[in-house]
């Protein structure tokens, strides 16, 4: 209390006010700590920067765990396109379609065997056409030395005839070109034979 000559004794407001302020600060600090312990941690990215409102209360640590969880990729078992029979993968295939193609080429069902035969025929045809092209090129020096260039339209024509013989669309063919006679035929082993005969009787056969 202060002794004021004019107003008599008055309470010491400074002491009371200071004590009340300190007590209020202590209570506020205690409440802040308690609220921090009870409030779940939130991801800073989920708070609206304009309004300050929490958009999502997803726990940041849990979200991080979800993102980093390793998920094992699904295994695709090579499957026959005809009967659906599956096999264990034996090689790293680029696509599921490649894996299914490999399984189909090894399957023993009827449709798969038919498909395998067709694939083999196509491969054999491609190889035979390559050989036909090579044989025609081999004749190039022979014909050029006798005044006939085996190139351009003539080359394409002879290649087309030879391909038709390979495909069994025609049994054989004999073509007269200038002073040359070109004969295509198929031997006993289904191998294509090409013979170039010059007018002087010289003959080159492959």
PDB file of C-alpha atoms in Angstrom:
ATOM      1  CA  UNK A   1       0.000   0.000   0.000  1.00  0.00           C
ATOM      2  CA  UNK A   2       1.123   3.518  -0.700  1.00  0.00           C
ATOM      3  CA  UNK A   3       0.507   6.423   1.699  1.00  0.00           C
ATOM      4  CA  UNK A   4      -0.872   9.254  -0.414  1.00  0.00           C
ATOM      5  CA  UNK A   5      -1.299  12.480   1.519  1.00  0.00           C
ATOM      6  CA  UNK A   6      -4.231  13.528  -0.679  1.00  0.00           C
ATOM      7  CA  UNK A   7      -6.218  10.297  -1.007  1.00  0.00           C
ATOM      8  CA  UNK A   8      -5.141   8.346   2.043  1.00  0.00           C
ATOM      9  CA  UNK A   9      -3.937   4.780   1.685  1.00  0.00           C
ATOM     10  CA  UNK A  10      -4.231   3.229  -1.750  1.00  0.00           C
ATOM     11  CA  UNK A  11      -3.347  -0.331  -2.921  1.00  0.00           C
ATOM     12  CA  UNK A  12      -0.025  -0.940  -4.618  1.00  0.00           C
ATOM     13  CA  UNK A  13      -1.412  -1.404  -8.179  1.00  0.00           C
ATOM     14  CA  UNK A  14       2.021  -1.835  -9.744  1.00  0.00           C
ATOM     15  CA  UNK A  15       2.806  -4.855  -7.587  1.00  0.00           C
ATOM     16  CA  UNK A  16      -0.623  -6.450  -8.142  1.00  0.00           C
ATOM     17  CA  UNK A  17      -0.594  -5.762 -11.881  1.00  0.00           C
ATOM     18  CA  UNK A  18       2.893  -7.215 -12.300  1.00  0.00           C
ATOM     19  CA  UNK A  19       1.987 -10.349 -10.361  1.00  0.00           C
ATOM     20  CA  UNK A  20      -1.222 -10.839 -12.394  1.00  0.00           C
ATOM     21  CA  UNK A  21       0.670 -10.372 -15.679  1.00  0.00           C
ATOM     22  CA  UNK A  22       3.308 -12.919 -14.736  1.00  0.00           C
ATOM     23  CA  UNK A  23       0.671 -15.438 -13.674  1.00  0.00           C
ATOM     24  CA  UNK A  24      -1.197 -14.908 -16.981  1.00  0.00           C
ATOM     25  CA  UNK A  25       1.977 -15.470 -18.996  1.00  0.00           C
ATOM     26  CA  UNK A  26       2.699 -18.710 -17.112  1.00  0.00           C
ATOM     27  CA  UNK A  27      -0.846 -20.018 -17.742  1.00  0.00           C
ATOM     28  CA  UNK A  28      -0.608 -19.060 -21.443  1.00  0.00           C
ATOM     29  CA  UNK A  29       2.726 -20.839 -21.819  1.00  0.00           C
ATOM     30  CA  UNK A  30       1.339 -23.978 -20.143  1.00  0.00           C
ATOM     31  CA  UNK A  31      -1.699 -24.019 -22.452  1.00  0.00           C
ATOM     32  CA  UNK A  32       0.540 -23.551 -25.522  1.00  0.00           C
ATOM     33  CA  UNK A  33       2.687 -26.538 -24.568  1.00  0.00           C
ATOM     34  CA  UNK A  34      -0.404 -28.679 -23.889  1.00  0.00           C
ATOM     35  CA  UNK A  35      -2.021 -27.746 -27.214  1.00  0.00           C
ATOM     36  CA  UNK A  36       1.213 -28.485 -29.097  1.00  0.00           C
ATOM     37  CA  UNK A  37       1.327 -31.950 -27.562  1.00  0.00           C
ATOM     38  CA  UNK A  38      -2.309 -32.732 -28.500  1.00  0.00           C
ATOM     39  CA  UNK A  39      -2.347 -31.211 -32.022  1.00  0.00           C
ATOM     40  CA  UNK A  40      -1.258 -33.656 -34.764  1.00  0.00           C
ATOM     41  CA  UNK A  41       1.596 -32.542 -36.987  1.00  0.00           C
ATOM     42  CA  UNK A  42       0.413 -31.438 -40.425  1.00  0.00           C
ATOM     43  CA  UNK A  43       2.176 -31.070 -43.713  1.00  0.00           C
ATOM     44  CA  UNK A  44       3.023 -27.383 -44.301  1.00  0.00           C
ATOM     45  CA  UNK A  45       2.018 -27.808 -47.938  1.00  0.00           C
ATOM     46  CA  UNK A  46      -1.593 -28.506 -46.896  1.00  0.00           C
ATOM     47  CA  UNK A  47      -2.148 -25.094 -45.233  1.00  0.00           C
ATOM     48  CA  UNK A  48      -3.812 -22.429 -47.400  1.00  0.00           C
ATOM     49  CA  UNK A  49      -1.295 -19.501 -47.495  1.00  0.00           C
ATOM     50  CA  UNK A  50      -4.079 -16.946 -48.072  1.00  0.00           C
ATOM     51  CA  UNK A  51      -6.565 -17.905 -45.363  1.00  0.00           C
ATOM     52  CA  UNK A  52      -4.326 -19.836 -43.010  1.00  0.00           C
ATOM     53  CA  UNK A  53      -6.853 -22.695 -42.962  1.00  0.00           C
ATOM     54  CA  UNK A  54      -5.746 -26.309 -42.835  1.00  0.00           C
ATOM     55  CA  UNK A  55      -6.779 -27.966 -46.073  1.00  0.00           C
ATOM     56  CA  UNK A  56      -5.764 -31.480 -45.060  1.00  0.00           C
ATOM     57  CA  UNK A  57      -4.847 -33.019 -41.726  1.00  0.00           C
ATOM     58  CA  UNK A  58      -2.867 -35.888 -43.301  1.00  0.00           C
ATOM     59  CA  UNK A  59       0.170 -36.636 -41.232  1.00  0.00           C
ATOM     60  CA  UNK A  60       3.273 -35.579 -43.161  1.00  0.00           C
ATOM     61  CA  UNK A  61       5.352 -38.486 -41.970  1.00  0.00           C
ATOM     62  CA  UNK A  62       2.657 -41.001 -42.924  1.00  0.00           C
ATOM     63  CA  UNK A  63       2.323 -39.434 -46.363  1.00  0.00           C
ATOM     64  CA  UNK A  64       6.078 -39.705 -46.848  1.00  0.00           C
ATOM     65  CA  UNK A  65       5.992 -43.366 -45.844  1.00  0.00           C
ATOM     66  CA  UNK A  66       3.213 -44.045 -48.360  1.00  0.00           C
ATOM     67  CA  UNK A  67       5.256 -42.455 -51.144  1.00  0.00           C
ATOM     68  CA  UNK A  68       8.384 -44.435 -50.368  1.00  0.00           C
ATOM     69  CA  UNK A  69       6.753 -47.836 -49.921  1.00  0.00           C
ATOM     70  CA  UNK A  70       8.211 -50.296 -52.422  1.00  0.00           C
ATOM     71  CA  UNK A  71       5.517 -52.067 -54.444  1.00  0.00           C
ATOM     72  CA  UNK A  72       6.585 -55.309 -56.100  1.00  0.00           C
ATOM     73  CA  UNK A  73       5.711 -55.294 -59.840  1.00  0.00           C
ATOM     74  CA  UNK A  74       3.148 -57.835 -60.993  1.00  0.00           C
ATOM     75  CA  UNK A  75       4.666 -60.863 -62.706  1.00  0.00           C
ATOM     76  CA  UNK A  76       3.326 -61.673 -66.174  1.00  0.00           C
ATOM     77  CA  UNK A  77       3.479 -65.362 -66.983  1.00  0.00           C
ATOM     78  CA  UNK A  78       4.040 -66.130 -70.696  1.00  0.00           C
ATOM     79  CA  UNK A  79       0.698 -67.363 -72.020  1.00  0.00           C
ATOM     80  CA  UNK A  80      -0.170 -69.256 -75.193  1.00  0.00           C
ATOM     81  CA  UNK A  81      -2.462 -67.101 -77.300  1.00  0.00           C
ATOM     82  CA  UNK A  82      -4.543 -70.104 -78.348  1.00  0.00           C
ATOM     83  CA  UNK A  83      -5.053 -72.389 -75.341  1.00  0.00           C
ATOM     84  CA  UNK A  84      -4.065 -70.041 -72.497  1.00  0.00           C
ATOM     85  CA  UNK A  85      -1.413 -72.357 -71.088  1.00  0.00           C
ATOM     86  CA  UNK A  86       1.030 -70.429 -68.891  1.00  0.00           C
ATOM     87  CA  UNK A  87       4.724 -71.089 -68.327  1.00  0.00           C
ATOM     88  CA  UNK A  88       7.414 -69.781 -66.003  1.00  0.00           C
ATOM     89  CA  UNK A  89       9.348 -66.794 -67.456  1.00  0.00           C
ATOM     90  CA  UNK A  90      12.759 -67.969 -68.654  1.00  0.00           C
ATOM     91  CA  UNK A  91      14.018 -64.668 -70.083  1.00  0.00           C
ATOM     92  CA  UNK A  92      13.560 -60.908 -69.573  1.00  0.00           C
ATOM     93  CA  UNK A  93      10.917 -60.014 -72.165  1.00  0.00           C
ATOM     94  CA  UNK A  94      10.504 -56.407 -73.285  1.00  0.00           C
ATOM     95  CA  UNK A  95       6.695 -56.609 -73.362  1.00  0.00           C
ATOM     96  CA  UNK A  96       3.920 -58.968 -72.305  1.00  0.00           C
ATOM     97  CA  UNK A  97       3.212 -59.568 -75.999  1.00  0.00           C
ATOM     98  CA  UNK A  98       6.793 -60.788 -76.520  1.00  0.00           C
ATOM     99  CA  UNK A  99       6.393 -63.151 -73.571  1.00  0.00           C
ATOM    100  CA  UNK A 100       3.119 -64.530 -74.973  1.00  0.00           C
ATOM    101  CA  UNK A 101       4.702 -64.981 -78.406  1.00  0.00           C
ATOM    102  CA  UNK A 102       7.529 -67.032 -76.858  1.00  0.00           C
ATOM    103  CA  UNK A 103       5.014 -69.187 -74.981  1.00  0.00           C
ATOM    104  CA  UNK A 104       2.940 -69.728 -78.141  1.00  0.00           C
ATOM    105  CA  UNK A 105       6.012 -70.817 -80.122  1.00  0.00           C
ATOM    106  CA  UNK A 106       6.750 -73.483 -77.477  1.00  0.00           C
ATOM    107  CA  UNK A 107       3.209 -74.666 -76.758  1.00  0.00           C
ATOM    108  CA  UNK A 108       2.150 -78.110 -78.008  1.00  0.00           C
ATOM    109  CA  UNK A 109      -1.564 -77.415 -78.533  1.00  0.00           C
ATOM    110  CA  UNK A 110      -2.932 -77.977 -82.062  1.00  0.00           C
ATOM    111  CA  UNK A 111      -3.446 -74.306 -82.979  1.00  0.00           C
ATOM    112  CA  UNK A 112      -0.030 -73.361 -81.609  1.00  0.00           C
ATOM    113  CA  UNK A 113       1.658 -76.068 -83.722  1.00  0.00           C
ATOM    114  CA  UNK A 114      -0.131 -74.777 -86.815  1.00  0.00           C
ATOM    115  CA  UNK A 115       1.046 -71.272 -85.992  1.00  0.00           C
ATOM    116  CA  UNK A 116       4.615 -72.497 -85.452  1.00  0.00           C
ATOM    117  CA  UNK A 117       4.625 -74.156 -88.882  1.00  0.00           C
ATOM    118  CA  UNK A 118       3.447 -70.930 -90.500  1.00  0.00           C
ATOM    119  CA  UNK A 119       6.158 -68.942 -88.711  1.00  0.00           C
ATOM    120  CA  UNK A 120       8.786 -71.439 -89.882  1.00  0.00           C
ATOM    121  CA  UNK A 121       7.554 -71.184 -93.488  1.00  0.00           C
ATOM    122  CA  UNK A 122       7.785 -67.398 -93.391  1.00  0.00           C
ATOM    123  CA  UNK A 123      11.313 -67.507 -92.012  1.00  0.00           C
ATOM    124  CA  UNK A 124      12.361 -70.038 -94.637  1.00  0.00           C
ATOM    125  CA  UNK A 125      10.843 -67.899 -97.386  1.00  0.00           C
ATOM    126  CA  UNK A 126      12.720 -64.818 -96.175  1.00  0.00           C
ATOM    127  CA  UNK A 127      15.983 -66.757 -96.146  1.00  0.00           C
ATOM    128  CA  UNK A 128      15.360 -68.111 -99.663  1.00  0.00           C
ATOM    129  CA  UNK A 129      14.634 -64.648-101.020  1.00  0.00           C
ATOM    130  CA  UNK A 130      17.894 -63.427 -99.508  1.00  0.00           C
ATOM    131  CA  UNK A 131      19.692 -66.266-101.281  1.00  0.00           C
ATOM    132  CA  UNK A 132      17.900 -65.425-104.539  1.00  0.00           C
ATOM    133  CA  UNK A 133      19.050 -61.811-104.319  1.00  0.00           C
ATOM    134  CA  UNK A 134      22.603 -62.949-103.642  1.00  0.00           C
ATOM    135  CA  UNK A 135      22.592 -65.350-106.589  1.00  0.00           C
ATOM    136  CA  UNK A 136      21.393 -62.653-108.965  1.00  0.00           C
ATOM    137  CA  UNK A 137      24.170 -60.393-107.703  1.00  0.00           C
ATOM    138  CA  UNK A 138      26.655 -63.200-108.237  1.00  0.00           C
ATOM    139  CA  UNK A 139      25.605 -63.333-111.920  1.00  0.00           C
ATOM    140  CA  UNK A 140      26.140 -59.592-112.328  1.00  0.00           C
ATOM    141  CA  UNK A 141      29.854 -59.797-113.209  1.00  0.00           C
ATOM    142  CA  UNK A 142      29.199 -62.701-115.569  1.00  0.00           C
ATOM    143  CA  UNK A 143      26.500 -60.872-117.564  1.00  0.00           C
ATOM    144  CA  UNK A 144      28.290 -57.494-117.515  1.00  0.00           C
ATOM    145  CA  UNK A 145      31.341 -59.082-119.123  1.00  0.00           C
ATOM    146  CA  UNK A 146      29.081 -60.252-121.964  1.00  0.00           C
ATOM    147  CA  UNK A 147      27.343 -56.966-122.640  1.00  0.00           C
ATOM    148  CA  UNK A 148      24.282 -57.197-120.346  1.00  0.00           C
ATOM    149  CA  UNK A 149      23.987 -55.260-117.104  1.00  0.00           C
ATOM    150  CA  UNK A 150      21.935 -57.156-114.559  1.00  0.00           C
ATOM    151  CA  UNK A 151      20.383 -54.202-112.738  1.00  0.00           C
ATOM    152  CA  UNK A 152      17.342 -51.929-112.579  1.00  0.00           C
ATOM    153  CA  UNK A 153      14.130 -53.240-114.145  1.00  0.00           C
ATOM    154  CA  UNK A 154      15.776 -56.430-115.394  1.00  0.00           C
ATOM    155  CA  UNK A 155      16.995 -57.292-111.896  1.00  0.00           C
ATOM    156  CA  UNK A 156      13.554 -56.590-110.391  1.00  0.00           C
ATOM    157  CA  UNK A 157      11.847 -58.712-113.074  1.00  0.00           C
ATOM    158  CA  UNK A 158      14.115 -61.724-112.524  1.00  0.00           C
ATOM    159  CA  UNK A 159      13.753 -61.356-108.739  1.00  0.00           C
ATOM    160  CA  UNK A 160       9.960 -61.373-109.099  1.00  0.00           C
ATOM    161  CA  UNK A 161      10.045 -64.505-111.286  1.00  0.00           C
ATOM    162  CA  UNK A 162      12.346 -66.277-108.864  1.00  0.00           C
ATOM    163  CA  UNK A 163      10.116 -65.343-105.906  1.00  0.00           C
ATOM    164  CA  UNK A 164       7.067 -66.809-107.638  1.00  0.00           C
ATOM    165  CA  UNK A 165       8.955 -70.044-108.195  1.00  0.00           C
ATOM    166  CA  UNK A 166       9.925 -70.120-104.518  1.00  0.00           C
ATOM    167  CA  UNK A 167       6.304 -69.553-103.527  1.00  0.00           C
ATOM    168  CA  UNK A 168       5.286 -72.434-105.847  1.00  0.00           C
ATOM    169  CA  UNK A 169       2.995 -70.131-107.791  1.00  0.00           C
ATOM    170  CA  UNK A 170       4.777 -71.339-110.899  1.00  0.00           C
ATOM    171  CA  UNK A 171       6.740 -74.587-111.274  1.00  0.00           C
ATOM    172  CA  UNK A 172       9.587 -72.957-113.176  1.00  0.00           C
ATOM    173  CA  UNK A 173      10.397 -70.392-115.821  1.00  0.00           C
ATOM    174  CA  UNK A 174      12.670 -69.957-118.818  1.00  0.00           C
ATOM    175  CA  UNK A 175      13.283 -66.399-119.973  1.00  0.00           C
ATOM    176  CA  UNK A 176      15.150 -65.168-123.064  1.00  0.00           C
ATOM    177  CA  UNK A 177      16.994 -61.885-122.454  1.00  0.00           C
ATOM    178  CA  UNK A 178      19.171 -60.686-125.347  1.00  0.00           C
ATOM    179  CA  UNK A 179      21.838 -63.363-125.919  1.00  0.00           C
ATOM    180  CA  UNK A 180      21.091 -64.956-122.529  1.00  0.00           C
ATOM    181  CA  UNK A 181      18.640 -67.628-121.476  1.00  0.00           C
ATOM    182  CA  UNK A 182      17.724 -67.574-117.798  1.00  0.00           C
ATOM    183  CA  UNK A 183      16.141 -70.684-116.312  1.00  0.00           C
ATOM    184  CA  UNK A 184      14.518 -70.949-112.850  1.00  0.00           C
ATOM    185  CA  UNK A 185      13.695 -74.373-111.408  1.00  0.00           C
ATOM    186  CA  UNK A 186      13.277 -76.150-108.097  1.00  0.00           C
ATOM    187  CA  UNK A 187      15.343 -79.206-107.243  1.00  0.00           C
ATOM    188  CA  UNK A 188      14.474 -82.310-105.245  1.00  0.00           C
ATOM    189  CA  UNK A 189      15.322 -80.579-101.961  1.00  0.00           C
ATOM    190  CA  UNK A 190      13.078 -77.602-102.799  1.00  0.00           C
ATOM    191  CA  UNK A 191      16.156 -75.511-103.464  1.00  0.00           C
ATOM    192  CA  UNK A 192      15.886 -72.890-106.171  1.00  0.00           C
ATOM    193  CA  UNK A 193      18.214 -73.333-109.113  1.00  0.00           C
ATOM    194  CA  UNK A 194      19.142 -70.498-111.485  1.00  0.00           C
ATOM    195  CA  UNK A 195      21.018 -71.064-114.751  1.00  0.00           C
ATOM    196  CA  UNK A 196      22.346 -68.355-117.062  1.00  0.00           C
ATOM    197  CA  UNK A 197      23.241 -69.708-120.509  1.00  0.00           C
ATOM    198  CA  UNK A 198      25.002 -67.490-123.048  1.00  0.00           C
ATOM    199  CA  UNK A 199      24.493 -67.821-126.785  1.00  0.00           C
ATOM    200  CA  UNK A 200      27.983 -69.278-127.266  1.00  0.00           C
ATOM    201  CA  UNK A 201      27.029 -72.179-125.010  1.00  0.00           C
ATOM    202  CA  UNK A 202      28.729 -70.893-121.834  1.00  0.00           C
ATOM    203  CA  UNK A 203      26.646 -71.682-118.781  1.00  0.00           C
ATOM    204  CA  UNK A 204      26.687 -70.523-115.184  1.00  0.00           C
ATOM    205  CA  UNK A 205      24.366 -72.228-112.716  1.00  0.00           C
ATOM    206  CA  UNK A 206      23.758 -71.748-109.003  1.00  0.00           C
TER     207      UNK A 206
END
